[in-house]
Amino acid sequence: MRTCSFFLSVALGCAGLGSSSSRAASTADFYMVDVGHGNAVFVVSPSGETMLIDTGDRNATGRLVTFMQQVGIKQIDYLTLSHFEPDHMGAAVPLSEKVPVKAFVDHGDSVFYHRDLEWWKQRRGPWFRPDMNTRYDEDFDVYLRARQKTRHIVVKPGDQVPMKGLETLVVSAAGKVLTSPLKGAGAPNPACASVDRRADDDAEDGQSVGLLISYGKFRFINLGDLTWNTANSLFCPNNLLGTVDAYVVTHHAQSTTSKYGDYYFGLACCSVGEVHGLRPRVALLTMGASGHREGTPVAMKVVKGSPGLEDLWQTEKIIGGGEAGNNGPDDLIANIGGQSQRVEYIKVSANQDGSFTVTNSRNGFTKKYAARK
């Protein structure tokens, strides 16, 4: 159904598209912002506190400021970086220079920091560049200076980010994951029978801070770019987390083959153990239109074929890379191409009973999801 036309939403701020100050105080709101290939997810608690999970790259700074102006977000209480890759942290420092950031949340120090060129060659293969070590060190130095100016929270699995009105549980961080099942979880996961073990990842993707955010019966999960073995340890052989309502597709649905060696094969995401274990009702994909140049559609197909999945919502329509041709319906995609003066996004508004709505800012298309029985 459509709640209102795009033009009316701009003029009047229709429900689901207006400022956070005008939203119903009883909802928790999650915004997947179109920043291209990177991740940027705003979480607004019913208390009014705001978390930004990742920022996209440096070029996303202006888009994030514009988005905040569009929806009426005045400050970021917790700027949480899942890990220290440019497409997740690049805009963190320049954004903090333009809007108030009350605290930085991360897994500690970057495992990239002060690595020599041989280490980089082994982990970047054909994508290796001789300036990688200095470039990443310089970026992290800038971030270190920024986080020293305000509150800094280092999290580990089992911690809570103290957002009022939400339970924001850290399920992974710094290469570690929860080892005990959450209440009601822990059953054997039959989907794990077909899940292999691959090469371990000791770079930043595998360090990702994963968050399970609950509002009453509603559950939302974002695992950053968590890679194959580390992610699967949450779901195989037993599912330690249980099911969720909304799932930010891990690692932008990156699926790699063994073409470039065992290490890259292990950087893939979204095994059937993970996706079938979570059994999301909606999947939320943040991926740029160009997709992954050396990617495959395997992860996309696993997500779309997940039991219980009702819809796949996307920030951008994928027209390139190995994932092209696996999009959901256009009504469920925030950016289908062309130019817009607005910053588009997908918004999830959750109720404590587990029901929720999802809205596409581009066209005002809204779908309601009743609470699970």
PDB file of C-alpha atoms in Angstrom, residues 49-315:
ATOM      1  CA  GLU A  49      18.474   8.657  21.529  1.00  0.00           C
ATOM      2  CA  THR A  50      20.207   7.966  18.231  1.00  0.00           C
ATOM      3  CA  MET A  51      22.847   5.485  17.127  1.00  0.00           C
ATOM      4  CA  LEU A  52      24.584   5.459  13.763  1.00  0.00           C
ATOM      5  CA  ILE A  53      26.039   2.076  12.834  1.00  0.00           C
ATOM      6  CA  ASP A  54      28.820   2.713  10.287  1.00  0.00           C
ATOM      7  CA  THR A  55      29.088   5.742   8.033  1.00  0.00           C
ATOM      8  CA  GLY A  56      29.937   4.718   4.489  1.00  0.00           C
ATOM      9  CA  ASP A  57      33.118   6.114   2.962  1.00  0.00           C
ATOM     10  CA  ARG A  58      34.389   9.693   3.220  1.00  0.00           C
ATOM     11  CA  ASN A  59      32.290  10.733   0.224  1.00  0.00           C
ATOM     12  CA  ALA A  60      29.131   9.875   2.181  1.00  0.00           C
ATOM     13  CA  THR A  61      29.627  12.712   4.687  1.00  0.00           C
ATOM     14  CA  GLY A  62      27.431  15.241   2.912  1.00  0.00           C
ATOM     15  CA  ARG A  63      24.739  12.643   2.253  1.00  0.00           C
ATOM     16  CA  LEU A  64      24.560  11.747   5.944  1.00  0.00           C
ATOM     17  CA  VAL A  65      24.279  15.395   6.984  1.00  0.00           C
ATOM     18  CA  THR A  66      21.519  15.924   4.411  1.00  0.00           C
ATOM     19  CA  PHE A  67      19.709  12.787   5.571  1.00  0.00           C
ATOM     20  CA  MET A  68      19.803  13.953   9.188  1.00  0.00           C
ATOM     21  CA  GLN A  69      18.318  17.276   8.136  1.00  0.00           C
ATOM     22  CA  GLN A  70      15.584  15.511   6.141  1.00  0.00           C
ATOM     23  CA  VAL A  71      14.369  13.405   9.075  1.00  0.00           C
ATOM     24  CA  GLY A  72      15.132  15.825  11.910  1.00  0.00           C
ATOM     25  CA  ILE A  73      17.998  14.010  13.652  1.00  0.00           C
ATOM     26  CA  LYS A  74      20.038  16.631  15.527  1.00  0.00           C
ATOM     27  CA  GLN A  75      22.890  14.604  17.022  1.00  0.00           C
ATOM     28  CA  ILE A  76      24.399  11.129  17.206  1.00  0.00           C
ATOM     29  CA  ASP A  77      24.534   9.740  20.726  1.00  0.00           C
ATOM     30  CA  TYR A  78      26.482   6.609  19.759  1.00  0.00           C
ATOM     31  CA  LEU A  79      28.512   6.442  16.545  1.00  0.00           C
ATOM     32  CA  THR A  80      29.240   2.731  16.323  1.00  0.00           C
ATOM     33  CA  LEU A  81      31.816   1.430  13.857  1.00  0.00           C
ATOM     34  CA  SER A  82      31.518  -2.269  13.150  1.00  0.00           C
ATOM     35  CA  HIS A  83      35.122  -2.325  11.897  1.00  0.00           C
ATOM     36  CA  PHE A  84      37.827  -0.168  10.386  1.00  0.00           C
ATOM     37  CA  GLU A  85      37.341  -0.479   6.617  1.00  0.00           C
ATOM     38  CA  PRO A  86      36.867   2.687   4.516  1.00  0.00           C
ATOM     39  CA  ASP A  87      33.318   1.814   3.390  1.00  0.00           C
ATOM     40  CA  HIS A  88      32.233   1.542   7.038  1.00  0.00           C
ATOM     41  CA  MET A  89      34.305   4.206   8.814  1.00  0.00           C
ATOM     42  CA  GLY A  90      35.372   6.666   6.109  1.00  0.00           C
ATOM     43  CA  ALA A  91      32.860   9.398   6.981  1.00  0.00           C
ATOM     44  CA  ALA A  92      33.136   9.019  10.770  1.00  0.00           C
ATOM     45  CA  VAL A  93      35.614  11.819  11.412  1.00  0.00           C
ATOM     46  CA  PRO A  94      34.341  14.401   8.875  1.00  0.00           C
ATOM     47  CA  LEU A  95      30.769  13.725  10.045  1.00  0.00           C
ATOM     48  CA  SER A  96      31.787  14.301  13.670  1.00  0.00           C
ATOM     49  CA  GLU A  97      33.109  17.695  12.609  1.00  0.00           C
ATOM     50  CA  LYS A  98      29.692  18.687  11.235  1.00  0.00           C
ATOM     51  CA  VAL A  99      27.214  17.216  13.749  1.00  0.00           C
ATOM     52  CA  PRO A 100      27.465  16.482  17.495  1.00  0.00           C
ATOM     53  CA  VAL A 101      28.736  12.973  18.289  1.00  0.00           C
ATOM     54  CA  LYS A 102      28.461  12.106  21.994  1.00  0.00           C
ATOM     55  CA  ALA A 103      30.357   8.786  21.946  1.00  0.00           C
ATOM     56  CA  PHE A 104      32.330   6.534  19.613  1.00  0.00           C
ATOM     57  CA  VAL A 105      31.754   2.799  19.972  1.00  0.00           C
ATOM     58  CA  ASP A 106      34.097   0.234  18.390  1.00  0.00           C
ATOM     59  CA  HIS A 107      36.052  -2.985  18.988  1.00  0.00           C
ATOM     60  CA  GLY A 108      39.259  -1.230  20.071  1.00  0.00           C
ATOM     61  CA  ASP A 109      42.257  -0.822  17.792  1.00  0.00           C
ATOM     62  CA  SER A 110      42.466  -1.698  14.117  1.00  0.00           C
ATOM     63  CA  VAL A 111      44.265  -4.936  13.264  1.00  0.00           C
ATOM     64  CA  PHE A 112      45.463  -3.106  10.140  1.00  0.00           C
ATOM     65  CA  TYR A 113      47.460  -0.650  12.235  1.00  0.00           C
ATOM     66  CA  HIS A 114      51.231  -0.733  11.587  1.00  0.00           C
ATOM     67  CA  ARG A 115      51.152  -3.857   9.417  1.00  0.00           C
ATOM     68  CA  ASP A 116      54.012  -4.270   6.953  1.00  0.00           C
ATOM     69  CA  LEU A 117      53.615  -4.626   3.200  1.00  0.00           C
ATOM     70  CA  GLU A 118      54.128  -8.393   3.243  1.00  0.00           C
ATOM     71  CA  TRP A 119      51.101  -8.789   5.517  1.00  0.00           C
ATOM     72  CA  TRP A 120      49.042  -6.683   3.116  1.00  0.00           C
ATOM     73  CA  LYS A 121      50.228  -8.637   0.062  1.00  0.00           C
ATOM     74  CA  GLN A 122      49.061 -11.893   1.619  1.00  0.00           C
ATOM     75  CA  ARG A 123      45.589 -10.495   2.316  1.00  0.00           C
ATOM     76  CA  ARG A 124      44.897  -8.314  -0.689  1.00  0.00           C
ATOM     77  CA  GLY A 125      46.349 -10.459  -3.456  1.00  0.00           C
ATOM     78  CA  PRO A 126      45.541  -8.951  -6.863  1.00  0.00           C
ATOM     79  CA  TRP A 127      44.114  -5.845  -5.153  1.00  0.00           C
ATOM     80  CA  PHE A 128      47.337  -5.069  -3.308  1.00  0.00           C
ATOM     81  CA  ARG A 129      48.653  -1.501  -3.539  1.00  0.00           C
ATOM     82  CA  PRO A 130      52.120  -0.470  -2.283  1.00  0.00           C
ATOM     83  CA  ASP A 131      50.690   2.427  -0.266  1.00  0.00           C
ATOM     84  CA  MET A 132      48.168   0.330   1.656  1.00  0.00           C
ATOM     85  CA  ASN A 133      49.999   0.288   4.959  1.00  0.00           C
ATOM     86  CA  THR A 134      50.556   4.052   5.091  1.00  0.00           C
ATOM     87  CA  ARG A 135      47.056   4.845   3.817  1.00  0.00           C
ATOM     88  CA  TYR A 136      45.291   2.731   6.442  1.00  0.00           C
ATOM     89  CA  ASP A 137      47.631   3.928   9.213  1.00  0.00           C
ATOM     90  CA  GLU A 138      46.946   7.568   8.343  1.00  0.00           C
ATOM     91  CA  ASP A 139      43.174   6.990   8.336  1.00  0.00           C
ATOM     92  CA  PHE A 140      43.282   5.300  11.715  1.00  0.00           C
ATOM     93  CA  ASP A 141      45.508   8.021  13.183  1.00  0.00           C
ATOM     94  CA  VAL A 142      42.869  10.599  12.198  1.00  0.00           C
ATOM     95  CA  TYR A 143      40.162   8.487  13.821  1.00  0.00           C
ATOM     96  CA  LEU A 144      42.216   8.017  17.006  1.00  0.00           C
ATOM     97  CA  ARG A 145      42.530  11.763  17.420  1.00  0.00           C
ATOM     98  CA  ALA A 146      38.770  12.215  16.933  1.00  0.00           C
ATOM     99  CA  ARG A 147      37.701   9.558  19.434  1.00  0.00           C
ATOM    100  CA  GLN A 148      40.092  10.924  22.050  1.00  0.00           C
ATOM    101  CA  LYS A 149      38.066  14.145  22.103  1.00  0.00           C
ATOM    102  CA  THR A 150      34.870  12.538  23.361  1.00  0.00           C
ATOM    103  CA  ARG A 151      33.557   9.465  25.145  1.00  0.00           C
ATOM    104  CA  HIS A 152      34.953   6.211  23.752  1.00  0.00           C
ATOM    105  CA  ILE A 153      33.365   2.799  24.436  1.00  0.00           C
ATOM    106  CA  VAL A 154      35.182  -0.443  23.551  1.00  0.00           C
ATOM    107  CA  VAL A 155      32.728  -3.329  23.399  1.00  0.00           C
ATOM    108  CA  LYS A 156      33.040  -7.091  23.642  1.00  0.00           C
ATOM    109  CA  PRO A 157      30.468  -9.880  23.142  1.00  0.00           C
ATOM    110  CA  GLY A 158      27.811  -9.758  25.843  1.00  0.00           C
ATOM    111  CA  ASP A 159      28.043  -6.002  26.366  1.00  0.00           C
ATOM    112  CA  GLN A 160      25.113  -3.627  25.925  1.00  0.00           C
ATOM    113  CA  VAL A 161      25.349  -0.258  24.202  1.00  0.00           C
ATOM    114  CA  PRO A 162      23.365   1.837  26.734  1.00  0.00           C
ATOM    115  CA  MET A 163      20.611   3.234  24.512  1.00  0.00           C
ATOM    116  CA  LYS A 164      17.539   4.124  26.545  1.00  0.00           C
ATOM    117  CA  GLY A 165      14.454   2.203  25.486  1.00  0.00           C
ATOM    118  CA  LEU A 166      16.267  -0.512  23.505  1.00  0.00           C
ATOM    119  CA  GLU A 167      18.226  -3.640  24.315  1.00  0.00           C
ATOM    120  CA  THR A 168      21.341  -3.337  22.171  1.00  0.00           C
ATOM    121  CA  LEU A 169      23.383  -6.501  22.633  1.00  0.00           C
ATOM    122  CA  VAL A 170      26.880  -6.973  21.238  1.00  0.00           C
ATOM    123  CA  VAL A 171      27.060 -10.508  19.809  1.00  0.00           C
ATOM    124  CA  SER A 172      30.479 -10.214  18.143  1.00  0.00           C
ATOM    125  CA  ALA A 173      33.510  -7.947  18.412  1.00  0.00           C
ATOM    126  CA  ALA A 174      37.277  -8.127  17.900  1.00  0.00           C
ATOM    127  CA  GLY A 175      37.076 -11.610  16.394  1.00  0.00           C
ATOM    128  CA  LYS A 176      35.117 -13.024  19.356  1.00  0.00           C
ATOM    129  CA  VAL A 177      31.454 -14.056  19.568  1.00  0.00           C
ATOM    130  CA  LEU A 178      28.936 -15.043  22.215  1.00  0.00           C
ATOM    131  CA  THR A 179      29.589 -18.567  23.393  1.00  0.00           C
ATOM    132  CA  SER A 180      26.381 -19.201  25.354  1.00  0.00           C
ATOM    133  CA  PRO A 181      22.887 -19.218  23.847  1.00  0.00           C
ATOM    134  CA  LEU A 182      20.479 -16.394  24.466  1.00  0.00           C
ATOM    135  CA  LYS A 183      17.227 -17.106  26.301  1.00  0.00           C
ATOM    136  CA  GLY A 184      15.058 -19.357  24.139  1.00  0.00           C
ATOM    137  CA  ALA A 185      17.905 -20.098  21.693  1.00  0.00           C
ATOM    138  CA  GLY A 186      20.575 -22.806  21.525  1.00  0.00           C
ATOM    139  CA  ALA A 187      18.782 -25.534  19.561  1.00  0.00           C
ATOM    140  CA  PRO A 188      20.717 -27.592  16.993  1.00  0.00           C
ATOM    141  CA  ASN A 189      20.648 -25.935  13.571  1.00  0.00           C
ATOM    142  CA  PRO A 190      19.895 -28.507  10.827  1.00  0.00           C
ATOM    143  CA  ALA A 191      21.031 -26.073   8.117  1.00  0.00           C
ATOM    144  CA  CYS A 192      24.603 -26.460   9.368  1.00  0.00           C
ATOM    145  CA  ALA A 193      24.891 -29.902   7.801  1.00  0.00           C
ATOM    146  CA  SER A 194      25.870 -28.294   4.491  1.00  0.00           C
ATOM    147  CA  VAL A 195      28.103 -25.554   5.938  1.00  0.00           C
ATOM    148  CA  ASP A 196      31.832 -26.081   5.384  1.00  0.00           C
ATOM    149  CA  ARG A 197      34.742 -24.570   7.273  1.00  0.00           C
ATOM    150  CA  ARG A 198      36.982 -22.149   5.384  1.00  0.00           C
ATOM    151  CA  ALA A 199      40.158 -20.161   5.964  1.00  0.00           C
ATOM    152  CA  ASP A 200      40.083 -17.876   8.983  1.00  0.00           C
ATOM    153  CA  ASP A 201      40.062 -14.098   8.515  1.00  0.00           C
ATOM    154  CA  ASP A 202      42.467 -12.152  10.710  1.00  0.00           C
ATOM    155  CA  ALA A 203      41.839  -8.786   9.011  1.00  0.00           C
ATOM    156  CA  GLU A 204      39.206  -6.182   9.899  1.00  0.00           C
ATOM    157  CA  ASP A 205      36.063  -7.760   8.420  1.00  0.00           C
ATOM    158  CA  GLY A 206      36.259 -10.617  10.912  1.00  0.00           C
ATOM    159  CA  GLN A 207      36.593  -8.126  13.777  1.00  0.00           C
ATOM    160  CA  SER A 208      33.119  -6.684  13.128  1.00  0.00           C
ATOM    161  CA  VAL A 209      30.952  -5.528  15.997  1.00  0.00           C
ATOM    162  CA  GLY A 210      27.658  -7.367  15.538  1.00  0.00           C
ATOM    163  CA  LEU A 211      24.534  -5.957  17.197  1.00  0.00           C
ATOM    164  CA  LEU A 212      21.247  -7.627  18.058  1.00  0.00           C
ATOM    165  CA  ILE A 213      18.778  -4.843  18.866  1.00  0.00           C
ATOM    166  CA  SER A 214      15.494  -5.707  20.563  1.00  0.00           C
ATOM    167  CA  TYR A 215      12.415  -3.595  21.215  1.00  0.00           C
ATOM    168  CA  GLY A 216       9.936  -5.738  23.074  1.00  0.00           C
ATOM    169  CA  LYS A 217       9.345  -8.741  20.810  1.00  0.00           C
ATOM    170  CA  PHE A 218      10.887  -7.090  17.738  1.00  0.00           C
ATOM    171  CA  ARG A 219      14.475  -8.140  16.876  1.00  0.00           C
ATOM    172  CA  PHE A 220      16.874  -6.471  14.423  1.00  0.00           C
ATOM    173  CA  ILE A 221      20.375  -7.732  13.626  1.00  0.00           C
ATOM    174  CA  ASN A 222      23.401  -6.152  11.964  1.00  0.00           C
ATOM    175  CA  LEU A 223      26.595  -8.238  11.855  1.00  0.00           C
ATOM    176  CA  GLY A 224      28.681  -5.766   9.876  1.00  0.00           C
ATOM    177  CA  ASP A 225      31.080  -7.571   7.534  1.00  0.00           C
ATOM    178  CA  LEU A 226      31.492 -10.635   9.735  1.00  0.00           C
ATOM    179  CA  THR A 227      33.143 -13.373   7.677  1.00  0.00           C
ATOM    180  CA  TRP A 228      32.401 -17.041   7.135  1.00  0.00           C
ATOM    181  CA  ASN A 229      33.922 -18.938  10.064  1.00  0.00           C
ATOM    182  CA  THR A 230      33.334 -16.298  12.736  1.00  0.00           C
ATOM    183  CA  ALA A 231      29.720 -15.716  11.728  1.00  0.00           C
ATOM    184  CA  ASN A 232      28.992 -19.429  11.544  1.00  0.00           C
ATOM    185  CA  SER A 233      30.258 -19.958  15.082  1.00  0.00           C
ATOM    186  CA  LEU A 234      27.130 -18.070  16.216  1.00  0.00           C
ATOM    187  CA  PHE A 235      24.830 -20.472  14.389  1.00  0.00           C
ATOM    188  CA  CYS A 236      26.592 -23.826  13.999  1.00  0.00           C
ATOM    189  CA  PRO A 237      26.206 -26.444  15.246  1.00  0.00           C
ATOM    190  CA  ASN A 238      23.697 -24.731  17.552  1.00  0.00           C
ATOM    191  CA  ASN A 239      21.861 -21.474  16.874  1.00  0.00           C
ATOM    192  CA  LEU A 240      22.935 -19.256  19.773  1.00  0.00           C
ATOM    193  CA  LEU A 241      20.836 -16.224  18.781  1.00  0.00           C
ATOM    194  CA  GLY A 242      17.446 -17.517  17.638  1.00  0.00           C
ATOM    195  CA  THR A 243      15.319 -15.817  15.002  1.00  0.00           C
ATOM    196  CA  VAL A 244      14.970 -12.154  14.029  1.00  0.00           C
ATOM    197  CA  ASP A 245      12.431  -9.977  12.291  1.00  0.00           C
ATOM    198  CA  ALA A 246      14.816  -7.769  10.296  1.00  0.00           C
ATOM    199  CA  TYR A 247      18.277  -8.759   9.031  1.00  0.00           C
ATOM    200  CA  VAL A 248      20.821  -6.364   7.546  1.00  0.00           C
ATOM    201  CA  VAL A 249      22.419  -8.721   5.040  1.00  0.00           C
ATOM    202  CA  THR A 250      25.924  -9.445   6.303  1.00  0.00           C
ATOM    203  CA  HIS A 251      28.936  -8.128   4.343  1.00  0.00           C
ATOM    204  CA  HIS A 252      26.773  -6.603   1.569  1.00  0.00           C
ATOM    205  CA  ALA A 253      25.940 -10.159   0.393  1.00  0.00           C
ATOM    206  CA  GLN A 254      29.566 -10.702  -0.630  1.00  0.00           C
ATOM    207  CA  SER A 255      30.018 -14.200  -1.987  1.00  0.00           C
ATOM    208  CA  THR A 256      33.451 -15.229  -3.169  1.00  0.00           C
ATOM    209  CA  THR A 257      34.763 -18.399  -4.782  1.00  0.00           C
ATOM    210  CA  SER A 258      38.137 -20.064  -4.198  1.00  0.00           C
ATOM    211  CA  LYS A 259      39.405 -18.534  -7.460  1.00  0.00           C
ATOM    212  CA  TYR A 260      41.729 -16.206  -5.552  1.00  0.00           C
ATOM    213  CA  GLY A 261      42.697 -18.718  -2.906  1.00  0.00           C
ATOM    214  CA  ASP A 262      41.433 -20.031   0.404  1.00  0.00           C
ATOM    215  CA  TYR A 263      41.734 -16.706   2.204  1.00  0.00           C
ATOM    216  CA  TYR A 264      39.299 -14.894  -0.090  1.00  0.00           C
ATOM    217  CA  PHE A 265      36.980 -17.893  -0.073  1.00  0.00           C
ATOM    218  CA  GLY A 266      36.748 -17.395   3.686  1.00  0.00           C
ATOM    219  CA  LEU A 267      35.653 -13.761   3.341  1.00  0.00           C
ATOM    220  CA  ALA A 268      32.249 -14.792   2.015  1.00  0.00           C
ATOM    221  CA  CYS A 269      29.077 -14.228   4.016  1.00  0.00           C
ATOM    222  CA  CYS A 270      25.610 -15.513   4.507  1.00  0.00           C
ATOM    223  CA  SER A 271      25.836 -19.285   4.839  1.00  0.00           C
ATOM    224  CA  VAL A 272      22.591 -21.228   5.055  1.00  0.00           C
ATOM    225  CA  GLY A 273      23.495 -21.839   8.701  1.00  0.00           C
ATOM    226  CA  GLU A 274      23.429 -18.094   9.404  1.00  0.00           C
ATOM    227  CA  VAL A 275      20.474 -17.062   7.269  1.00  0.00           C
ATOM    228  CA  HIS A 276      18.243 -20.075   7.905  1.00  0.00           C
ATOM    229  CA  GLY A 277      19.087 -19.902  11.600  1.00  0.00           C
ATOM    230  CA  LEU A 278      18.044 -16.264  11.840  1.00  0.00           C
ATOM    231  CA  ARG A 279      14.959 -16.902   9.687  1.00  0.00           C
ATOM    232  CA  PRO A 280      14.337 -13.167   9.058  1.00  0.00           C
ATOM    233  CA  ARG A 281      10.989 -11.875   7.869  1.00  0.00           C
ATOM    234  CA  VAL A 282      12.652  -9.046   5.939  1.00  0.00           C
ATOM    235  CA  ALA A 283      16.195  -8.743   4.652  1.00  0.00           C
ATOM    236  CA  LEU A 284      17.740  -5.290   4.246  1.00  0.00           C
ATOM    237  CA  LEU A 285      20.536  -5.077   1.690  1.00  0.00           C
ATOM    238  CA  THR A 286      22.983  -2.166   1.574  1.00  0.00           C
ATOM    239  CA  MET A 287      25.015  -2.612  -1.600  1.00  0.00           C
ATOM    240  CA  GLY A 288      26.071  -0.206  -4.337  1.00  0.00           C
ATOM    241  CA  ALA A 289      24.630  -0.478  -7.832  1.00  0.00           C
ATOM    242  CA  SER A 290      27.914  -1.848  -9.213  1.00  0.00           C
ATOM    243  CA  GLY A 291      27.803  -4.918  -6.965  1.00  0.00           C
ATOM    244  CA  HIS A 292      30.988  -6.928  -6.393  1.00  0.00           C
ATOM    245  CA  ARG A 293      33.242  -7.112  -9.434  1.00  0.00           C
ATOM    246  CA  GLU A 294      34.404 -10.646  -8.601  1.00  0.00           C
ATOM    247  CA  GLY A 295      31.291 -11.618  -6.687  1.00  0.00           C
ATOM    248  CA  THR A 296      28.793 -14.400  -7.263  1.00  0.00           C
ATOM    249  CA  PRO A 297      25.007 -14.483  -6.669  1.00  0.00           C
ATOM    250  CA  VAL A 298      25.262 -17.324  -4.143  1.00  0.00           C
ATOM    251  CA  ALA A 299      24.710 -15.201  -1.005  1.00  0.00           C
ATOM    252  CA  MET A 300      21.829 -13.314  -2.623  1.00  0.00           C
ATOM    253  CA  LYS A 301      20.137 -16.597  -3.500  1.00  0.00           C
ATOM    254  CA  VAL A 302      20.616 -17.961   0.014  1.00  0.00           C
ATOM    255  CA  VAL A 303      18.977 -14.855   1.470  1.00  0.00           C
ATOM    256  CA  LYS A 304      16.101 -14.815  -1.015  1.00  0.00           C
ATOM    257  CA  GLY A 305      15.518 -18.522  -0.458  1.00  0.00           C
ATOM    258  CA  SER A 306      15.498 -18.301   3.329  1.00  0.00           C
ATOM    259  CA  PRO A 307      12.478 -20.034   4.926  1.00  0.00           C
ATOM    260  CA  GLY A 308      10.036 -17.455   6.240  1.00  0.00           C
ATOM    261  CA  LEU A 309      11.480 -14.537   4.265  1.00  0.00           C
ATOM    262  CA  GLU A 310       8.685 -12.244   3.133  1.00  0.00           C
ATOM    263  CA  ASP A 311      10.618  -9.465   1.392  1.00  0.00           C
ATOM    264  CA  LEU A 312      14.052  -8.203   0.364  1.00  0.00           C
ATOM    265  CA  TRP A 313      14.423  -4.404   0.653  1.00  0.00           C
ATOM    266  CA  GLN A 314      17.456  -2.651  -0.864  1.00  0.00           C
ATOM    267  CA  THR A 315      19.150   0.734  -0.725  1.00  0.00           C
TER     268      THR A 315
END
